[in-house]
Amino acid sequence: AKSTKYPTIESNSIEVTVKAASAQKVTYSFADMNGFSTWGNSYTSHESSTDYFQITLSNASRQTGTITNTPVCKGGEITVVAKNNKLFTKTSWNFIQWTNKTQTITVSVSKDGGGSYTALSPKYSNFSVPEIDLESGVNAIKISFSNASNNIGVESATFTII
């Protein structure tokens, strides 16, 4: 009879290697929103979608005056909701000031796809939001503005997504 040798098992443990989710950095230019080139200058809701997230501007228009190359918001909110179980780990935003109009920008986050949001501190008044590290589990981001009478241009946002 032929004899077969089997390896000796010295413990009941198995070594498993877990790879961290691959993060992707995505910069979104709001001038690239679907149909932006044909928007009128009345303030209405506009939506756009990428492979990673859905964006909604609740109150935006295309202007022919001071800021012409990006959507312009007048108060309202911008929401960005992740798709396909993706999560946001970082975000930053760039806005354009409309002449001497002032705005305070609040960043809020959600872990339930935008059902409820928690405002982050601090608030920003210099027309940009520097890169923010977000807590674990964030799948939606909301930007809100302090003054519904003052315009603000929405230039771009960058998201790190896993």
PDB file of C-alpha atoms in Angstrom:
ATOM      1  CA  ALA A   1       0.000   0.000   0.000  1.00  0.00           C
ATOM      2  CA  LYS A   2       1.083   3.504  -0.831  1.00  0.00           C
ATOM      3  CA  SER A   3       1.580   5.856   2.151  1.00  0.00           C
ATOM      4  CA  THR A   4       0.545   9.545   1.986  1.00  0.00           C
ATOM      5  CA  LYS A   5       2.098  12.192   4.210  1.00  0.00           C
ATOM      6  CA  TYR A   6      -0.115  15.027   5.450  1.00  0.00           C
ATOM      7  CA  PRO A   7       1.208  18.293   6.902  1.00  0.00           C
ATOM      8  CA  THR A   8       1.022  18.579  10.645  1.00  0.00           C
ATOM      9  CA  ILE A   9      -1.382  21.235  11.926  1.00  0.00           C
ATOM     10  CA  GLU A  10       0.099  22.930  14.971  1.00  0.00           C
ATOM     11  CA  SER A  11      -2.851  25.127  15.944  1.00  0.00           C
ATOM     12  CA  ASN A  12      -6.477  25.795  15.175  1.00  0.00           C
ATOM     13  CA  SER A  13      -5.874  29.316  13.898  1.00  0.00           C
ATOM     14  CA  ILE A  14      -5.912  30.595  10.356  1.00  0.00           C
ATOM     15  CA  GLU A  15      -4.023  33.683   9.268  1.00  0.00           C
ATOM     16  CA  VAL A  16      -6.260  36.111   7.388  1.00  0.00           C
ATOM     17  CA  THR A  17      -5.101  39.252   5.635  1.00  0.00           C
ATOM     18  CA  VAL A  18      -7.669  42.046   5.474  1.00  0.00           C
ATOM     19  CA  LYS A  19      -7.064  44.814   3.013  1.00  0.00           C
ATOM     20  CA  ALA A  20      -8.330  48.278   3.861  1.00  0.00           C
ATOM     21  CA  ALA A  21     -10.970  49.639   1.522  1.00  0.00           C
ATOM     22  CA  SER A  22      -9.366  51.521  -1.304  1.00  0.00           C
ATOM     23  CA  ALA A  23     -10.038  55.235  -0.953  1.00  0.00           C
ATOM     24  CA  GLN A  24     -10.766  57.313  -4.026  1.00  0.00           C
ATOM     25  CA  LYS A  25     -10.437  61.099  -4.169  1.00  0.00           C
ATOM     26  CA  VAL A  26     -13.027  62.706  -6.448  1.00  0.00           C
ATOM     27  CA  THR A  27     -13.209  66.423  -7.297  1.00  0.00           C
ATOM     28  CA  TYR A  28     -16.562  67.556  -8.626  1.00  0.00           C
ATOM     29  CA  SER A  29     -16.891  70.765 -10.638  1.00  0.00           C
ATOM     30  CA  PHE A  30     -20.400  72.175 -10.261  1.00  0.00           C
ATOM     31  CA  ALA A  31     -20.195  73.766 -13.723  1.00  0.00           C
ATOM     32  CA  ASP A  32     -20.294  70.150 -14.984  1.00  0.00           C
ATOM     33  CA  MET A  33     -23.782  69.540 -13.556  1.00  0.00           C
ATOM     34  CA  ASN A  34     -26.226  68.071 -16.059  1.00  0.00           C
ATOM     35  CA  GLY A  35     -27.669  70.827 -18.215  1.00  0.00           C
ATOM     36  CA  PHE A  36     -25.860  73.699 -16.461  1.00  0.00           C
ATOM     37  CA  SER A  37     -25.147  75.420 -19.777  1.00  0.00           C
ATOM     38  CA  THR A  38     -28.897  75.720 -20.416  1.00  0.00           C
ATOM     39  CA  TRP A  39     -30.106  76.769 -16.947  1.00  0.00           C
ATOM     40  CA  GLY A  40     -32.027  80.013 -16.700  1.00  0.00           C
ATOM     41  CA  ASN A  41     -31.444  82.584 -13.988  1.00  0.00           C
ATOM     42  CA  SER A  42     -34.438  81.617 -11.835  1.00  0.00           C
ATOM     43  CA  TYR A  43     -33.660  79.805  -8.599  1.00  0.00           C
ATOM     44  CA  THR A  44     -34.897  76.219  -8.741  1.00  0.00           C
ATOM     45  CA  SER A  45     -33.733  72.795  -7.617  1.00  0.00           C
ATOM     46  CA  HIS A  46     -31.142  71.030  -9.784  1.00  0.00           C
ATOM     47  CA  GLU A  47     -29.817  67.471  -9.522  1.00  0.00           C
ATOM     48  CA  SER A  48     -26.869  65.589 -10.927  1.00  0.00           C
ATOM     49  CA  SER A  49     -25.478  62.118 -10.469  1.00  0.00           C
ATOM     50  CA  THR A  50     -22.048  60.498 -10.697  1.00  0.00           C
ATOM     51  CA  ASP A  51     -20.993  56.891 -10.242  1.00  0.00           C
ATOM     52  CA  TYR A  52     -20.352  57.681  -6.564  1.00  0.00           C
ATOM     53  CA  PHE A  53     -23.011  60.155  -5.407  1.00  0.00           C
ATOM     54  CA  GLN A  54     -26.197  62.110  -6.102  1.00  0.00           C
ATOM     55  CA  ILE A  55     -25.985  65.922  -5.784  1.00  0.00           C
ATOM     56  CA  THR A  56     -28.955  68.242  -5.257  1.00  0.00           C
ATOM     57  CA  LEU A  57     -28.839  72.038  -5.168  1.00  0.00           C
ATOM     58  CA  SER A  58     -32.154  73.085  -3.619  1.00  0.00           C
ATOM     59  CA  ASN A  59     -31.921  76.668  -4.850  1.00  0.00           C
ATOM     60  CA  ALA A  60     -29.561  77.468  -7.737  1.00  0.00           C
ATOM     61  CA  SER A  61     -29.422  79.301 -11.044  1.00  0.00           C
ATOM     62  CA  ARG A  62     -27.106  80.283 -13.877  1.00  0.00           C
ATOM     63  CA  GLN A  63     -26.335  83.974 -13.789  1.00  0.00           C
ATOM     64  CA  THR A  64     -25.418  86.401 -16.533  1.00  0.00           C
ATOM     65  CA  GLY A  65     -23.848  88.980 -14.213  1.00  0.00           C
ATOM     66  CA  THR A  66     -21.117  88.693 -11.581  1.00  0.00           C
ATOM     67  CA  ILE A  67     -20.599  84.905 -11.457  1.00  0.00           C
ATOM     68  CA  THR A  68     -21.267  83.219 -14.790  1.00  0.00           C
ATOM     69  CA  ASN A  69     -19.168  80.040 -14.839  1.00  0.00           C
ATOM     70  CA  THR A  70     -20.613  78.138 -11.841  1.00  0.00           C
ATOM     71  CA  PRO A  71     -24.057  77.613 -10.333  1.00  0.00           C
ATOM     72  CA  VAL A  72     -25.141  80.399  -7.984  1.00  0.00           C
ATOM     73  CA  CYS A  73     -27.112  79.637  -4.819  1.00  0.00           C
ATOM     74  CA  LYS A  74     -29.219  82.053  -2.851  1.00  0.00           C
ATOM     75  CA  GLY A  75     -29.622  80.412   0.541  1.00  0.00           C
ATOM     76  CA  GLY A  76     -30.875  76.863   0.232  1.00  0.00           C
ATOM     77  CA  GLU A  77     -28.839  73.700   0.614  1.00  0.00           C
ATOM     78  CA  ILE A  78     -26.560  71.408  -1.296  1.00  0.00           C
ATOM     79  CA  THR A  79     -26.860  67.706  -0.488  1.00  0.00           C
ATOM     80  CA  VAL A  80     -24.485  64.974  -1.613  1.00  0.00           C
ATOM     81  CA  VAL A  81     -25.652  61.410  -0.950  1.00  0.00           C
ATOM     82  CA  ALA A  82     -23.324  58.459  -1.532  1.00  0.00           C
ATOM     83  CA  LYS A  83     -24.384  55.610  -3.813  1.00  0.00           C
ATOM     84  CA  ASN A  84     -23.756  51.860  -3.634  1.00  0.00           C
ATOM     85  CA  ASN A  85     -22.893  51.744   0.091  1.00  0.00           C
ATOM     86  CA  LYS A  86     -19.978  54.147  -0.377  1.00  0.00           C
ATOM     87  CA  LEU A  87     -18.851  56.323   2.546  1.00  0.00           C
ATOM     88  CA  PHE A  88     -17.273  59.772   2.704  1.00  0.00           C
ATOM     89  CA  THR A  89     -14.100  60.049   4.813  1.00  0.00           C
ATOM     90  CA  LYS A  90     -13.045  63.612   3.865  1.00  0.00           C
ATOM     91  CA  THR A  91     -14.486  66.632   2.081  1.00  0.00           C
ATOM     92  CA  SER A  92     -13.507  70.168   1.068  1.00  0.00           C
ATOM     93  CA  TRP A  93     -15.433  72.893  -0.811  1.00  0.00           C
ATOM     94  CA  ASN A  94     -14.701  76.019  -2.871  1.00  0.00           C
ATOM     95  CA  PHE A  95     -17.193  78.851  -3.337  1.00  0.00           C
ATOM     96  CA  ILE A  96     -17.062  82.212  -5.109  1.00  0.00           C
ATOM     97  CA  GLN A  97     -18.102  85.419  -3.388  1.00  0.00           C
ATOM     98  CA  TRP A  98     -20.747  87.515  -5.137  1.00  0.00           C
ATOM     99  CA  THR A  99     -19.274  91.053  -4.876  1.00  0.00           C
ATOM    100  CA  ASN A 100     -19.301  91.920  -1.158  1.00  0.00           C
ATOM    101  CA  LYS A 101     -22.131  89.569  -0.146  1.00  0.00           C
ATOM    102  CA  THR A 102     -21.484  87.537   2.997  1.00  0.00           C
ATOM    103  CA  GLN A 103     -22.425  83.957   3.794  1.00  0.00           C
ATOM    104  CA  THR A 104     -21.715  81.626   6.674  1.00  0.00           C
ATOM    105  CA  ILE A 105     -21.403  78.025   5.510  1.00  0.00           C
ATOM    106  CA  THR A 106     -22.436  75.090   7.688  1.00  0.00           C
ATOM    107  CA  VAL A 107     -21.354  71.524   6.909  1.00  0.00           C
ATOM    108  CA  SER A 108     -23.642  68.773   8.232  1.00  0.00           C
ATOM    109  CA  VAL A 109     -23.242  64.997   7.944  1.00  0.00           C
ATOM    110  CA  SER A 110     -25.572  62.019   7.929  1.00  0.00           C
ATOM    111  CA  LYS A 111     -25.097  58.314   8.519  1.00  0.00           C
ATOM    112  CA  ASP A 112     -28.582  57.360   7.304  1.00  0.00           C
ATOM    113  CA  GLY A 113     -28.447  58.525   3.695  1.00  0.00           C
ATOM    114  CA  GLY A 114     -29.701  62.021   4.453  1.00  0.00           C
ATOM    115  CA  GLY A 115     -32.583  61.129   6.755  1.00  0.00           C
ATOM    116  CA  SER A 116     -31.114  63.210   9.563  1.00  0.00           C
ATOM    117  CA  TYR A 117     -28.072  65.469   9.715  1.00  0.00           C
ATOM    118  CA  THR A 118     -25.706  66.652  12.452  1.00  0.00           C
ATOM    119  CA  ALA A 119     -24.046  70.057  11.990  1.00  0.00           C
ATOM    120  CA  LEU A 120     -20.270  70.157  12.353  1.00  0.00           C
ATOM    121  CA  SER A 121     -18.234  72.936  13.920  1.00  0.00           C
ATOM    122  CA  PRO A 122     -16.816  75.344  13.042  1.00  0.00           C
ATOM    123  CA  LYS A 123     -18.861  77.263  10.504  1.00  0.00           C
ATOM    124  CA  TYR A 124     -16.989  78.867   7.594  1.00  0.00           C
ATOM    125  CA  SER A 125     -17.207  82.423   6.309  1.00  0.00           C
ATOM    126  CA  ASN A 126     -14.194  82.704   3.992  1.00  0.00           C
ATOM    127  CA  PHE A 127     -15.852  81.077   0.938  1.00  0.00           C
ATOM    128  CA  SER A 128     -14.060  77.779   1.300  1.00  0.00           C
ATOM    129  CA  VAL A 129     -14.271  74.746   3.527  1.00  0.00           C
ATOM    130  CA  PRO A 130     -10.791  73.291   4.063  1.00  0.00           C
ATOM    131  CA  GLU A 131     -10.398  69.515   4.005  1.00  0.00           C
ATOM    132  CA  ILE A 132     -12.355  68.002   6.896  1.00  0.00           C
ATOM    133  CA  ASP A 133     -11.789  64.483   8.239  1.00  0.00           C
ATOM    134  CA  LEU A 134     -15.245  62.977   8.691  1.00  0.00           C
ATOM    135  CA  GLU A 135     -16.191  60.466  11.347  1.00  0.00           C
ATOM    136  CA  SER A 136     -16.752  56.863  10.351  1.00  0.00           C
ATOM    137  CA  GLY A 137     -20.013  55.949   8.613  1.00  0.00           C
ATOM    138  CA  VAL A 138     -20.857  59.252   6.865  1.00  0.00           C
ATOM    139  CA  ASN A 139     -22.852  58.595   3.690  1.00  0.00           C
ATOM    140  CA  ALA A 140     -24.391  62.044   3.093  1.00  0.00           C
ATOM    141  CA  ILE A 141     -23.160  65.642   3.371  1.00  0.00           C
ATOM    142  CA  LYS A 142     -25.226  68.826   3.464  1.00  0.00           C
ATOM    143  CA  ILE A 143     -23.990  72.376   2.924  1.00  0.00           C
ATOM    144  CA  SER A 144     -26.268  75.179   4.100  1.00  0.00           C
ATOM    145  CA  PHE A 145     -25.940  78.936   3.875  1.00  0.00           C
ATOM    146  CA  SER A 146     -26.811  81.581   6.461  1.00  0.00           C
ATOM    147  CA  ASN A 147     -28.382  84.229   4.260  1.00  0.00           C
ATOM    148  CA  ALA A 148     -31.157  83.545   1.741  1.00  0.00           C
ATOM    149  CA  SER A 149     -30.742  87.074   0.328  1.00  0.00           C
ATOM    150  CA  ASN A 150     -27.072  86.779  -0.625  1.00  0.00           C
ATOM    151  CA  ASN A 151     -25.767  84.887  -3.651  1.00  0.00           C
ATOM    152  CA  ILE A 152     -22.815  82.531  -3.543  1.00  0.00           C
ATOM    153  CA  GLY A 153     -21.134  80.738  -6.431  1.00  0.00           C
ATOM    154  CA  VAL A 154     -20.593  76.995  -6.014  1.00  0.00           C
ATOM    155  CA  GLU A 155     -17.311  76.137  -7.693  1.00  0.00           C
ATOM    156  CA  SER A 156     -16.172  72.642  -6.622  1.00  0.00           C
ATOM    157  CA  ALA A 157     -16.081  70.013  -3.910  1.00  0.00           C
ATOM    158  CA  THR A 158     -13.613  67.226  -3.251  1.00  0.00           C
ATOM    159  CA  PHE A 159     -14.590  63.964  -1.576  1.00  0.00           C
ATOM    160  CA  THR A 160     -12.512  61.037  -0.364  1.00  0.00           C
ATOM    161  CA  ILE A 161     -14.740  57.987  -0.768  1.00  0.00           C
ATOM    162  CA  ILE A 162     -14.389  54.384   0.360  1.00  0.00           C
TER     163      ILE A 162
END
